[in-house]
PDB file of C-alpha atoms and ligand atoms in Angstrom:
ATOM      1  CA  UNK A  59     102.498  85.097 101.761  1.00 94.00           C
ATOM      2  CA  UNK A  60     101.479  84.278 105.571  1.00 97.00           C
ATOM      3  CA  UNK A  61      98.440  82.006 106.115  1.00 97.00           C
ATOM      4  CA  UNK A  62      96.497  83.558 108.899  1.00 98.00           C
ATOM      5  CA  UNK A  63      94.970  80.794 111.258  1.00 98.00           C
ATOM      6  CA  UNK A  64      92.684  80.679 114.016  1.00 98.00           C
ATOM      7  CA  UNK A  65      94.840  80.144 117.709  1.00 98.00           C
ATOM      8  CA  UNK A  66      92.354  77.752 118.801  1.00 98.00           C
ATOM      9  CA  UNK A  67      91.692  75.419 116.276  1.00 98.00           C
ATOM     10  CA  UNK A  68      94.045  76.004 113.807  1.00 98.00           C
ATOM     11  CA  UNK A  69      91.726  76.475 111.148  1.00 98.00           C
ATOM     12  CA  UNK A  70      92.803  78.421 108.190  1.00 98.00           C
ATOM     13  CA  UNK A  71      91.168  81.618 107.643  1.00 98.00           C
ATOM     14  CA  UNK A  72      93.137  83.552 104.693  1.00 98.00           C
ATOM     15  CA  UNK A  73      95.783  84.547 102.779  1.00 98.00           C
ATOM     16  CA  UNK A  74      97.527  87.618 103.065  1.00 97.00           C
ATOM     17  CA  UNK A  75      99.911  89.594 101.555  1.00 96.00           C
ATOM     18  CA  UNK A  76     102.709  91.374 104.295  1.00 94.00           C
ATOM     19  CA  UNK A  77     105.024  93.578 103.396  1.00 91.00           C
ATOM     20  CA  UNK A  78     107.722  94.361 106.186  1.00 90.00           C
ATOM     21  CA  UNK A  79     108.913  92.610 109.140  1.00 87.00           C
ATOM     22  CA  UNK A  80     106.480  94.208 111.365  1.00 91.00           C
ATOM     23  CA  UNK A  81     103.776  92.405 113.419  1.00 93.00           C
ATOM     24  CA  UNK A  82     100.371  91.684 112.355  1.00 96.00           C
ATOM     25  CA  UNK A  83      97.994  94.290 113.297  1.00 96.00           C
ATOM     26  CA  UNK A  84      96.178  94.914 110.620  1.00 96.00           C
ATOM     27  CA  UNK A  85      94.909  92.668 107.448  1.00 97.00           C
ATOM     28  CA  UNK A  86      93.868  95.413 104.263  1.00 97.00           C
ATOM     29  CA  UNK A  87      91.408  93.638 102.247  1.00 97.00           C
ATOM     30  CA  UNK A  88      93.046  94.602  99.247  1.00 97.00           C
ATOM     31  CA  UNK A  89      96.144  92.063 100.202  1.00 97.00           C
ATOM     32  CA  UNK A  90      93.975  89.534 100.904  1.00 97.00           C
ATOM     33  CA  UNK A  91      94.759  86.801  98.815  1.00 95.00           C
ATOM     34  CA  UNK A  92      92.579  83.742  99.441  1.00 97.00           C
ATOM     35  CA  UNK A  93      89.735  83.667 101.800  1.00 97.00           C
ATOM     36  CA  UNK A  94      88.719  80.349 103.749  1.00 97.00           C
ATOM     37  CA  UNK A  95      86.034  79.520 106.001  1.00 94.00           C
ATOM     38  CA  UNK A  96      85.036  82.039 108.931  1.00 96.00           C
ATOM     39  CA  UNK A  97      82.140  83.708 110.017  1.00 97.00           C
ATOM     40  CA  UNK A  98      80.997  87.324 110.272  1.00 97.00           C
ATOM     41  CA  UNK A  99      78.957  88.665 113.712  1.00 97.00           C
ATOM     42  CA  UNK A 100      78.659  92.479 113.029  1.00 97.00           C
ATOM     43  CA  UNK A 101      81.287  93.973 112.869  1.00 97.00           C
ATOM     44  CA  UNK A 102      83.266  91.101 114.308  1.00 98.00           C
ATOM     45  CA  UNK A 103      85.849  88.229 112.327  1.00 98.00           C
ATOM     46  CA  UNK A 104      85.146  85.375 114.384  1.00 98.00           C
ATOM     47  CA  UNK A 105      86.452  81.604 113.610  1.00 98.00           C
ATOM     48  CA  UNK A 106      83.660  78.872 112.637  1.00 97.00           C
ATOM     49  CA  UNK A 107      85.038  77.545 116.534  1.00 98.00           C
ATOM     50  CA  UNK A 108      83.473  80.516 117.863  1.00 98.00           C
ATOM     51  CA  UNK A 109      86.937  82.471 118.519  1.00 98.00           C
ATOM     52  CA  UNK A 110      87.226  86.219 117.975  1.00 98.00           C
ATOM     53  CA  UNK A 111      89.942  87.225 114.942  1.00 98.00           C
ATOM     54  CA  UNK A 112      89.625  90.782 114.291  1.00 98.00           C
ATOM     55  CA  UNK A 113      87.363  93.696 113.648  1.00 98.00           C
ATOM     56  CA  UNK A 114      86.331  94.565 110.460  1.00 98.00           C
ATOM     57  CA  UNK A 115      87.530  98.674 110.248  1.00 98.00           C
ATOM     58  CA  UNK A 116      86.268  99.202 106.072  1.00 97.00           C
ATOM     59  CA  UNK A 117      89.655  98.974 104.342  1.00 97.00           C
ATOM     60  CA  UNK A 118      90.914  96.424 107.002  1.00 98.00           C
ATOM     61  CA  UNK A 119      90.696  94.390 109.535  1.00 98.00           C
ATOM     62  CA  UNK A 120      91.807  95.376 112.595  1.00 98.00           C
ATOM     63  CA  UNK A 121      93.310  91.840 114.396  1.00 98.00           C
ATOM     64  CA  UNK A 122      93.324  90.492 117.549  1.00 98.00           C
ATOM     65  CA  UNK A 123      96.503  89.283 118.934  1.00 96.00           C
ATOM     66  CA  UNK A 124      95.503  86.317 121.174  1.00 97.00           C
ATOM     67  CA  UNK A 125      93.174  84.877 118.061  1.00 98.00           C
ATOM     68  CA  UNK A 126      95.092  84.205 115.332  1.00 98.00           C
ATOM     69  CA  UNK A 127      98.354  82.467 114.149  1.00 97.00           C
ATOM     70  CA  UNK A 128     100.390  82.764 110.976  1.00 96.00           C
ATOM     71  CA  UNK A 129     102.489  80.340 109.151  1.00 96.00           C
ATOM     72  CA  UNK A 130     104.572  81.334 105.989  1.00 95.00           C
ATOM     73  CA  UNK A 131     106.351  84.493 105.075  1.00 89.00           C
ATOM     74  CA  UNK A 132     106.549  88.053 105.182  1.00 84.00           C
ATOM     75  CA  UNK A 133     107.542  89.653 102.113  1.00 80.00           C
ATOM     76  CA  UNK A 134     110.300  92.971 102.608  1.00 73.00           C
TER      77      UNK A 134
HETATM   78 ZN1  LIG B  36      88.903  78.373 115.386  1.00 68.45          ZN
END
């Protein structure tokens, strides 16, 4: 399970589920685990500090590689 966190405060934003070693591009919903605080503007994820995490695509979101961090693990 990788905790997805905002790159410029380090704020936790969810849970999610990865399978494979691959990067994190995308977040589907459905392997979202556990949802913390952040805000919705549109279409845009954005961090309660204002930074920009990812675009909402339906199924998933689409992320944006300069706004988030992730600690924990990917599962193969
Ligand atoms: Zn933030």
């Amino acid at each position: 399970m990788l905790t997805i966190k905002c790159a410029a405060c380090k704020r936790k934003l969810w849970k999610y589920q990865k399978i494979g070693k691959g990067e994190v591009l995308r977040c589907y919903k459905s392997r979202i685990d556990r949802e913390y605080e952040y805000q919705r503007q549109g279409d845009k994820i954005l961090c309660s500090c204002g930074k920009e995490i990812g675009i909402d695509k339906g199924a998933h979101i689409k992320m944006i590689k300069k706004g988030f961090i992730y600690t924990g693990s990917k599962q193969n």
